[in-house]
Amino acid sequence: MGEDFLSKKNIFFNTLIFSVPAIFFLFNPSKFPADDGFFYPQIAYHVIKGDGFTFNNLYDTNGFHPLWMMVCLIAEVINWGNKQFVLYILWFFQVVFFIGGLYFLGCFLKNSVGRILSNSYLSLVFLSFGTLFLLESHLDFFVISFCLYYLAKEKINYFYLGIIFSLVFLARLDNVFILFFLGIYLLVNKISIRNILTLILGFFLLVIPYFLYNYFEFGSIVPISGRIKSHFPNMPSYLELLLWNKVFIIINTFYLFLIILKKTLFRRLKFFYGLGALAQIVYNTLFQSQIGQWYYIAQIVVFALLVSEIFNFLKFSQRRIFNVFSVCCVLLLCGVGYFKLTTSMSIANNVISSYTKLEKKDDDLVKKVTQDLNVLISKNKRVFVYDFPGKFAFYSDFEVIPADGLVANKKYFNEISNEKFSVFLKKNNIENVVL
């Protein structure tokens, strides 16, 4: 696979040290994750209680990415504390996935300074900012990195590769674009018919049961959240490009041109991965609504690879200060993590934009409001919530029905669309509405 010029000891140190900024999550888990992150532990909590896959006691749902949900179920099974303690178990899993992702991606990061800056960037996005905690993002990063690592090996077991492909798909379903182009990469490498069939068998071993479950339980192989957010094949009449879409499309395109122009290790594999990541973000830009940071994991990996490639092409390397430079970067990342812990810092709301004011804030406002509502609303009562349903549900003792229906099913949309809102509330014994 081609060993890095750095010693294994330094590589291990440089991988492990960049997980340190994750420590700030432990001081107050409510301050970091996006609201969507709380959907998973809430559903897992209901499953272990015996209610089935449901966000509340009213609607079954398949509105989640299945691989991360399985991890959340494992965390809930081994949870030896109260309901909220599971967040610390999930944090541990995510840190392990992050470290594993850095390690497997490391075989593509050949320049010492480039490696440090790439790892710093990944640590900033996945740990210091904290928005991706509790979501499938760290697991997605891990399986993508492992998939690329396995493809870079000289000898490949194609049945195992098929299973790895299925894990990439089940981590995020829109990873199908990446898998499509990685499949073309294998065909370009003249994979035999026998190996193709072996790969397909390994892939469908896990994917077919998931499709069958969705189809027979919910009437479609696509989960409810995907059916709500995707407009495919109809493009909107007016397309407004989000800032991050523009940034990552430009970065991804530049990365592909760089790979074409300059020779690099695993050049063909990187090129086809870049094509898949570009196809994914173009699809999400054209046909998806309400895109969050967790949609950009494949493109985040591309940028990490790009940083390393640039320094590799420039032949800029400082091996002697490798560990010192790593420590300095980690200290800066810890500063960002502490700032996130103690203030209202939000990249979307008060760093890039000015929707909210940047100020000192010790606790999450939604959590505080939910704790107040716990006093006013009886336990197990149904509450219709317009926004922040994840935190409202997880930090409360009542059953939350989210307005957007991402963790509901077809029945919910039939009722909310065809009945008066007052009739809908009365019919389902919903006595409280939080707007």
Coordinates of C-alpha atoms in Angstrom, one line a residue:
M1 CA 0.0 0.0 0.0
G2 CA 3.0 2.3 0.3
E3 CA 4.2 3.3 3.7
D4 CA 4.4 6.9 4.8
F5 CA 7.9 8.2 5.5
L6 CA 6.7 9.0 9.1
S7 CA 7.2 6.4 11.7
K8 CA 4.2 4.3 12.8
K9 CA 4.6 5.8 16.3
N10 CA 4.3 9.4 14.9
I11 CA 1.3 8.4 12.7
F12 CA -0.5 6.9 15.7
F13 CA 0.3 9.9 17.9
N14 CA -0.9 12.3 15.1
T15 CA -4.1 10.3 14.8
L16 CA -4.9 10.0 18.4
I17 CA -4.1 13.5 19.5
F18 CA -6.6 15.0 17.2
S19 CA -9.5 13.4 19.1
V20 CA -8.7 15.5 22.2
P21 CA -11.1 18.4 21.2
A22 CA -14.0 15.9 21.6
I23 CA -13.6 16.2 25.4
F24 CA -15.7 19.4 25.6
F25 CA -18.8 17.5 24.6
L26 CA -18.8 15.6 27.9
F27 CA -19.2 18.9 29.9
N28 CA -22.6 19.6 28.3
P29 CA -23.9 17.4 25.5
S30 CA -26.9 19.6 24.8
K31 CA -24.7 22.5 23.6
F32 CA -23.1 20.7 20.6
P33 CA -25.3 18.5 18.4
A34 CA -27.9 19.7 15.9
D35 CA -31.4 18.9 16.8
D36 CA -31.6 16.1 14.3
G37 CA -28.9 14.3 16.2
F38 CA -31.4 13.6 19.1
F39 CA -33.8 11.8 16.7
Y40 CA -31.6 8.7 16.9
P41 CA -31.3 8.1 20.7
Q42 CA -35.0 9.0 21.0
I43 CA -36.0 6.3 18.6
A44 CA -33.5 3.8 20.1
Y45 CA -35.0 4.6 23.5
H46 CA -38.5 3.6 22.3
V47 CA -37.2 0.5 20.6
I48 CA -35.6 -0.8 23.7
K49 CA -38.8 0.0 25.7
G50 CA -40.6 -2.3 23.3
D51 CA -42.5 0.4 21.3
G52 CA -40.8 -0.5 18.0
F53 CA -39.1 2.0 15.6
T54 CA -41.0 5.1 16.7
F55 CA -40.1 8.6 17.7
N56 CA -43.2 8.8 19.8
N57 CA -46.0 6.4 20.7
L58 CA -48.2 7.4 17.7
Y59 CA -46.3 6.7 14.5
D60 CA -43.9 4.0 13.4
T61 CA -41.1 5.4 11.3
N62 CA -38.1 4.5 9.1
G63 CA -36.9 8.1 8.8
F64 CA -33.3 7.4 9.7
H65 CA -30.0 6.0 8.3
P66 CA -30.0 2.3 9.4
L67 CA -26.4 1.7 10.2
W68 CA -26.1 4.5 12.7
M69 CA -29.4 3.5 14.2
M70 CA -28.0 0.0 14.8
V71 CA -25.1 1.6 16.7
C72 CA -27.6 3.7 18.7
L73 CA -29.5 0.5 19.6
I74 CA -26.3 -1.1 20.8
A75 CA -25.6 2.0 22.9
E76 CA -29.1 1.9 24.4
V77 CA -28.8 -1.9 25.2
I78 CA -25.6 -1.3 27.2
N79 CA -26.7 1.9 28.7
W80 CA -26.3 1.4 32.5
G81 CA -27.4 4.9 33.4
N82 CA -30.5 7.1 32.9
K83 CA -32.0 8.1 29.5
Q84 CA -29.5 10.9 29.0
F85 CA -26.4 8.8 29.9
V86 CA -26.6 7.1 26.5
L87 CA -25.3 10.4 24.9
Y88 CA -21.9 9.7 26.6
I89 CA -21.8 6.1 25.2
L90 CA -22.6 7.4 21.7
W91 CA -19.9 10.1 22.1
F92 CA -17.4 7.3 22.8
F93 CA -18.5 5.3 19.7
Q94 CA -18.2 8.5 17.6
V95 CA -14.7 9.3 18.8
V96 CA -13.6 5.7 18.0
F97 CA -15.1 6.1 14.5
F98 CA -13.3 9.4 14.1
I99 CA -10.0 8.0 15.1
G100 CA -10.5 5.0 12.9
G101 CA -11.4 7.2 10.0
L102 CA -8.3 9.3 10.4
Y103 CA -6.2 6.2 10.6
F104 CA -7.5 4.6 7.4
L105 CA -7.5 7.9 5.5
G106 CA -3.9 8.3 6.6
C107 CA -2.6 6.1 3.8
F108 CA -3.5 8.8 1.3
L109 CA -2.0 11.7 3.3
K110 CA 1.7 11.5 2.4
N111 CA 3.0 14.9 3.4
S112 CA 3.7 15.6 7.1
V113 CA 2.4 19.2 7.1
G114 CA -0.5 18.3 4.8
R115 CA -1.4 15.4 7.1
I116 CA -1.5 17.7 10.2
L117 CA -3.6 20.4 8.4
S118 CA -6.0 17.7 7.0
N119 CA -6.4 16.1 10.4
S120 CA -6.8 19.6 12.0
Y121 CA -9.6 20.4 9.5
L122 CA -11.3 17.1 10.1
S123 CA -11.1 17.5 13.9
L124 CA -12.5 21.0 13.6
V125 CA -15.5 19.8 11.6
F126 CA -16.3 16.6 13.4
L127 CA -15.3 17.5 17.0
S128 CA -14.7 21.2 17.8
F129 CA -17.8 22.6 16.2
G130 CA -19.8 19.7 17.5
T131 CA -22.7 20.0 15.2
L132 CA -22.2 16.5 13.8
F133 CA -22.3 14.7 17.2
L134 CA -25.1 12.2 17.6
L135 CA -25.6 12.0 13.8
E136 CA -24.4 9.4 11.4
S137 CA -21.5 11.6 10.3
H138 CA -18.6 10.0 12.2
L139 CA -19.7 6.5 11.2
D140 CA -20.1 7.7 7.6
F141 CA -16.6 9.2 7.7
F142 CA -15.2 5.9 9.1
V143 CA -16.8 3.6 6.5
I144 CA -15.9 5.8 3.6
S145 CA -12.3 6.0 4.8
F146 CA -12.1 2.3 5.4
C147 CA -13.7 1.6 1.9
L148 CA -11.0 3.7 0.2
Y149 CA -8.3 2.0 2.4
Y150 CA -9.5 -1.4 1.4
L151 CA -9.7 -0.5 -2.3
A152 CA -6.1 0.7 -2.1
K153 CA -4.9 -2.8 -1.0
E154 CA -3.1 -5.0 -3.5
K155 CA -5.3 -8.0 -2.8
I156 CA -9.0 -7.6 -2.4
N157 CA -11.7 -10.1 -1.3
Y158 CA -14.6 -9.0 -3.4
F159 CA -17.3 -10.5 -1.1
Y160 CA -15.9 -8.5 1.8
L161 CA -15.7 -5.5 -0.5
G162 CA -19.4 -6.0 -1.3
I163 CA -20.2 -5.9 2.4
I164 CA -18.1 -2.8 2.8
F165 CA -20.0 -1.2 0.0
S166 CA -23.3 -2.1 1.7
L167 CA -22.1 -0.5 4.9
V168 CA -21.2 2.7 3.0
F169 CA -24.6 2.7 1.5
L170 CA -26.4 2.0 4.8
A171 CA -24.4 4.7 6.6
R172 CA -25.9 7.3 4.2
L173 CA -28.2 6.3 1.4
D174 CA -27.0 9.1 -0.9
N175 CA -23.6 7.5 -0.8
V176 CA -24.9 5.4 -3.7
F177 CA -23.3 8.0 -6.0
I178 CA -19.9 7.4 -4.5
L179 CA -20.4 3.6 -4.8
F180 CA -21.5 4.0 -8.5
F181 CA -18.2 5.7 -9.4
L182 CA -16.1 3.3 -7.3
G183 CA -17.8 0.6 -9.2
I184 CA -16.6 2.2 -12.5
Y185 CA -13.2 2.4 -10.9
L186 CA -13.2 -1.4 -10.5
L187 CA -14.4 -1.9 -14.1
V188 CA -11.6 0.3 -15.4
N189 CA -9.3 -1.9 -13.4
K190 CA -10.7 -4.8 -15.4
I191 CA -12.4 -6.7 -12.6
S192 CA -13.6 -10.2 -13.7
I193 CA -17.2 -11.2 -14.1
R194 CA -16.9 -13.6 -11.2
N195 CA -15.6 -10.9 -8.9
I196 CA -18.4 -8.6 -10.0
L197 CA -21.0 -11.2 -9.1
T198 CA -19.2 -11.9 -5.8
L199 CA -19.2 -8.2 -4.9
I200 CA -22.9 -7.8 -5.8
L201 CA -23.7 -10.8 -3.6
G202 CA -21.9 -9.3 -0.6
F203 CA -23.6 -5.9 -1.2
F204 CA -27.1 -7.2 -1.4
L205 CA -26.7 -9.5 1.6
L206 CA -27.4 -6.5 3.9
V207 CA -29.2 -4.1 1.5
I208 CA -32.0 -6.4 0.3
P209 CA -33.3 -7.1 3.8
Y210 CA -33.4 -3.3 4.4
F211 CA -35.2 -2.7 1.2
L212 CA -37.7 -5.5 1.9
Y213 CA -38.4 -4.1 5.4
N214 CA -39.1 -0.6 4.1
Y215 CA -41.3 -1.9 1.3
F216 CA -43.5 -4.2 3.3
E217 CA -43.7 -2.0 6.4
F218 CA -43.9 1.4 4.8
G219 CA -44.8 0.9 1.1
S220 CA -41.5 2.1 -0.4
I221 CA -37.9 1.1 -0.3
V222 CA -36.9 4.7 0.3
P223 CA -37.3 5.9 3.9
I224 CA -39.9 8.5 4.7
S225 CA -37.3 11.3 5.3
G226 CA -35.8 10.7 1.9
R227 CA -39.3 10.8 0.2
I228 CA -40.0 14.1 2.0
K229 CA -36.8 15.9 1.2
S230 CA -36.1 14.7 -2.3
H231 CA -37.8 16.4 -5.3
F232 CA -36.3 14.0 -7.8
P233 CA -36.8 13.9 -10.8
N234 CA -38.4 17.4 -10.6
M235 CA -36.0 20.3 -10.2
P236 CA -37.3 23.4 -8.4
S237 CA -38.3 26.3 -10.6
Y238 CA -35.9 28.6 -8.7
L239 CA -32.6 27.1 -7.6
E240 CA -30.9 28.9 -4.7
L241 CA -27.4 27.6 -4.1
L242 CA -26.4 27.4 -0.4
L243 CA -23.0 28.7 0.5
W244 CA -21.6 25.3 1.5
N245 CA -22.9 23.8 -1.8
K246 CA -21.0 26.4 -3.7
V247 CA -17.8 26.0 -1.7
F248 CA -17.7 22.2 -1.9
I249 CA -18.6 22.1 -5.6
I250 CA -15.7 24.4 -6.3
I251 CA -13.4 22.5 -4.0
N252 CA -14.4 19.2 -5.5
T253 CA -14.0 20.4 -9.1
F254 CA -10.6 21.8 -8.3
Y255 CA -9.5 18.6 -6.7
L256 CA -10.5 16.6 -9.8
F257 CA -8.5 19.0 -12.0
L258 CA -5.5 18.7 -9.7
I259 CA -5.6 14.9 -9.8
I260 CA -5.8 15.0 -13.6
L261 CA -2.8 17.3 -13.9
K262 CA -0.5 15.9 -11.3
K263 CA 0.7 12.4 -10.6
T264 CA -0.1 11.1 -7.2
L265 CA -0.4 7.9 -5.2
F266 CA -3.6 6.0 -5.9
R267 CA -4.4 8.6 -8.5
R268 CA -7.2 6.6 -10.3
L269 CA -9.0 5.7 -7.0
K270 CA -8.9 9.3 -5.8
F271 CA -10.2 10.5 -9.1
F272 CA -13.2 8.2 -9.2
Y273 CA -14.0 8.9 -5.5
G274 CA -13.9 12.6 -6.3
L275 CA -16.3 12.1 -9.2
G276 CA -18.7 10.3 -6.9
A277 CA -18.5 13.0 -4.2
L278 CA -19.2 15.6 -6.9
A279 CA -22.2 13.7 -8.3
Q280 CA -23.5 13.4 -4.7
I281 CA -23.4 17.1 -3.9
V282 CA -24.8 18.1 -7.4
Y283 CA -27.7 15.7 -6.8
N284 CA -28.3 17.1 -3.3
T285 CA -28.1 20.7 -4.6
L286 CA -30.6 20.1 -7.4
F287 CA -33.1 17.8 -5.7
Q288 CA -32.8 17.9 -1.9
S289 CA -34.3 20.4 0.5
Q290 CA -33.2 21.3 4.1
I291 CA -29.5 20.2 3.7
G292 CA -27.5 20.1 6.9
Q293 CA -23.7 19.8 7.5
W294 CA -24.1 16.0 7.7
Y295 CA -24.8 15.9 4.0
Y296 CA -21.3 17.0 3.2
I297 CA -19.2 14.2 4.7
A298 CA -17.9 12.8 1.3
Q299 CA -17.0 16.4 0.3
I300 CA -15.3 17.0 3.7
V301 CA -13.1 14.0 2.9
V302 CA -12.3 15.4 -0.5
F303 CA -11.1 18.7 1.0
A304 CA -8.9 16.8 3.5
L305 CA -7.3 14.9 0.6
L306 CA -6.9 18.1 -1.4
V307 CA -5.0 19.8 1.5
S308 CA -2.6 17.0 1.6
E309 CA -2.2 16.8 -2.2
I310 CA -1.4 20.6 -2.4
F311 CA 1.4 20.3 0.2
N312 CA 2.6 17.1 -1.4
F313 CA 2.9 18.8 -4.9
L314 CA 4.6 21.8 -3.3
K315 CA 7.0 19.3 -1.6
F316 CA 6.6 21.4 1.6
S317 CA 7.4 19.1 4.5
Q318 CA 8.7 19.7 8.1
R319 CA 9.3 16.4 9.7
R320 CA 11.3 17.7 12.6
I321 CA 8.5 19.8 14.0
F322 CA 5.8 17.2 13.2
N323 CA 4.7 16.5 16.8
V324 CA 5.1 20.1 18.0
F325 CA 3.0 21.4 15.1
S326 CA 0.3 18.8 15.8
V327 CA 0.1 19.9 19.5
C328 CA -0.2 23.5 18.5
C329 CA -3.0 22.8 16.1
V330 CA -4.8 20.6 18.7
L331 CA -4.6 23.5 21.3
L332 CA -6.2 25.8 18.8
L333 CA -9.0 23.2 18.1
C334 CA -9.5 22.9 21.9
G335 CA -9.9 26.6 22.0
V336 CA -12.7 26.4 19.4
G337 CA -14.3 23.6 21.4
Y338 CA -14.3 25.5 24.6
F339 CA -15.7 28.6 22.8
K340 CA -18.5 26.4 21.5
L341 CA -19.1 25.0 25.0
T342 CA -19.4 28.4 26.7
T343 CA -21.0 30.6 24.0
S344 CA -23.9 30.6 21.5
M345 CA -21.4 30.1 18.6
S346 CA -23.1 28.8 15.5
I347 CA -21.3 28.7 12.1
A348 CA -24.6 29.1 10.3
N349 CA -26.3 31.7 12.6
N350 CA -23.7 34.0 13.9
V351 CA -20.3 33.3 12.3
I352 CA -21.1 33.3 8.5
S353 CA -24.6 35.0 9.0
S354 CA -26.0 37.2 11.6
Y355 CA -29.3 35.6 12.4
T356 CA -28.5 35.4 16.1
K357 CA -26.2 37.3 18.4
L358 CA -22.9 35.7 19.6
E359 CA -22.9 35.8 23.4
K360 CA -21.9 33.9 26.4
K361 CA -24.3 31.0 27.0
D362 CA -23.8 28.2 29.6
D363 CA -26.7 26.0 28.6
D364 CA -28.9 25.2 25.6
L365 CA -32.1 27.3 25.5
V366 CA -34.3 24.5 24.1
K367 CA -33.2 22.2 26.9
K368 CA -34.1 24.9 29.5
V369 CA -37.5 25.4 27.9
T370 CA -38.1 21.7 27.8
Q371 CA -37.3 21.3 31.5
D372 CA -39.8 24.1 32.3
L373 CA -42.4 22.3 30.2
N374 CA -41.8 19.1 32.1
V375 CA -43.3 20.9 35.1
L376 CA -46.3 22.1 33.2
I377 CA -47.2 19.1 31.0
S378 CA -48.0 15.7 32.5
K379 CA -45.7 12.7 31.8
N380 CA -46.4 10.8 28.5
K381 CA -48.8 13.5 27.2
R382 CA -48.6 14.1 23.4
V383 CA -47.2 17.4 22.3
F384 CA -47.1 18.8 18.7
V385 CA -43.8 20.7 18.2
Y386 CA -43.1 23.0 15.3
D387 CA -39.3 23.1 15.7
F388 CA -36.5 21.5 17.7
P389 CA -38.5 18.3 18.2
G390 CA -35.3 16.2 18.8
K391 CA -34.3 18.0 22.0
F392 CA -37.9 18.5 23.1
A393 CA -38.5 14.8 22.9
F394 CA -35.2 13.6 24.4
Y395 CA -35.1 16.0 27.4
S396 CA -38.8 15.6 28.2
D397 CA -41.1 13.0 29.6
F398 CA -43.8 13.6 27.0
E399 CA -44.4 12.2 23.5
V400 CA -43.4 14.7 20.8
I401 CA -45.0 14.8 17.3
P402 CA -42.7 16.8 15.0
A403 CA -44.4 19.0 12.5
D404 CA -42.0 18.2 9.6
G405 CA -42.9 14.4 9.8
L406 CA -39.3 13.3 9.1
V407 CA -39.7 10.6 11.8
A408 CA -43.3 9.8 11.1
N409 CA -44.9 7.8 8.3
K410 CA -47.4 8.1 5.4
K411 CA -50.3 8.0 7.8
Y412 CA -49.2 11.2 9.4
F413 CA -49.1 13.1 6.1
N414 CA -52.6 11.8 5.1
E415 CA -54.0 13.0 8.4
I416 CA -52.2 16.4 8.6
S417 CA -53.1 17.2 4.9
N418 CA -56.7 16.0 4.7
E419 CA -58.0 17.1 8.1
K420 CA -58.4 20.4 9.9
F421 CA -55.6 20.9 12.4
S422 CA -58.0 21.0 15.3
V423 CA -59.5 17.7 14.2
F424 CA -56.1 16.1 13.8
L425 CA -55.1 17.2 17.3
K426 CA -58.3 15.9 18.9
K427 CA -58.3 12.6 17.0
N428 CA -54.8 11.8 18.2
N429 CA -55.3 13.1 21.8
I430 CA -52.7 15.8 21.3
E431 CA -53.5 18.4 24.0
N432 CA -50.5 20.7 23.7
V433 CA -48.9 22.6 20.8
V434 CA -45.4 24.2 21.1
L435 CA -44.8 26.9 18.4

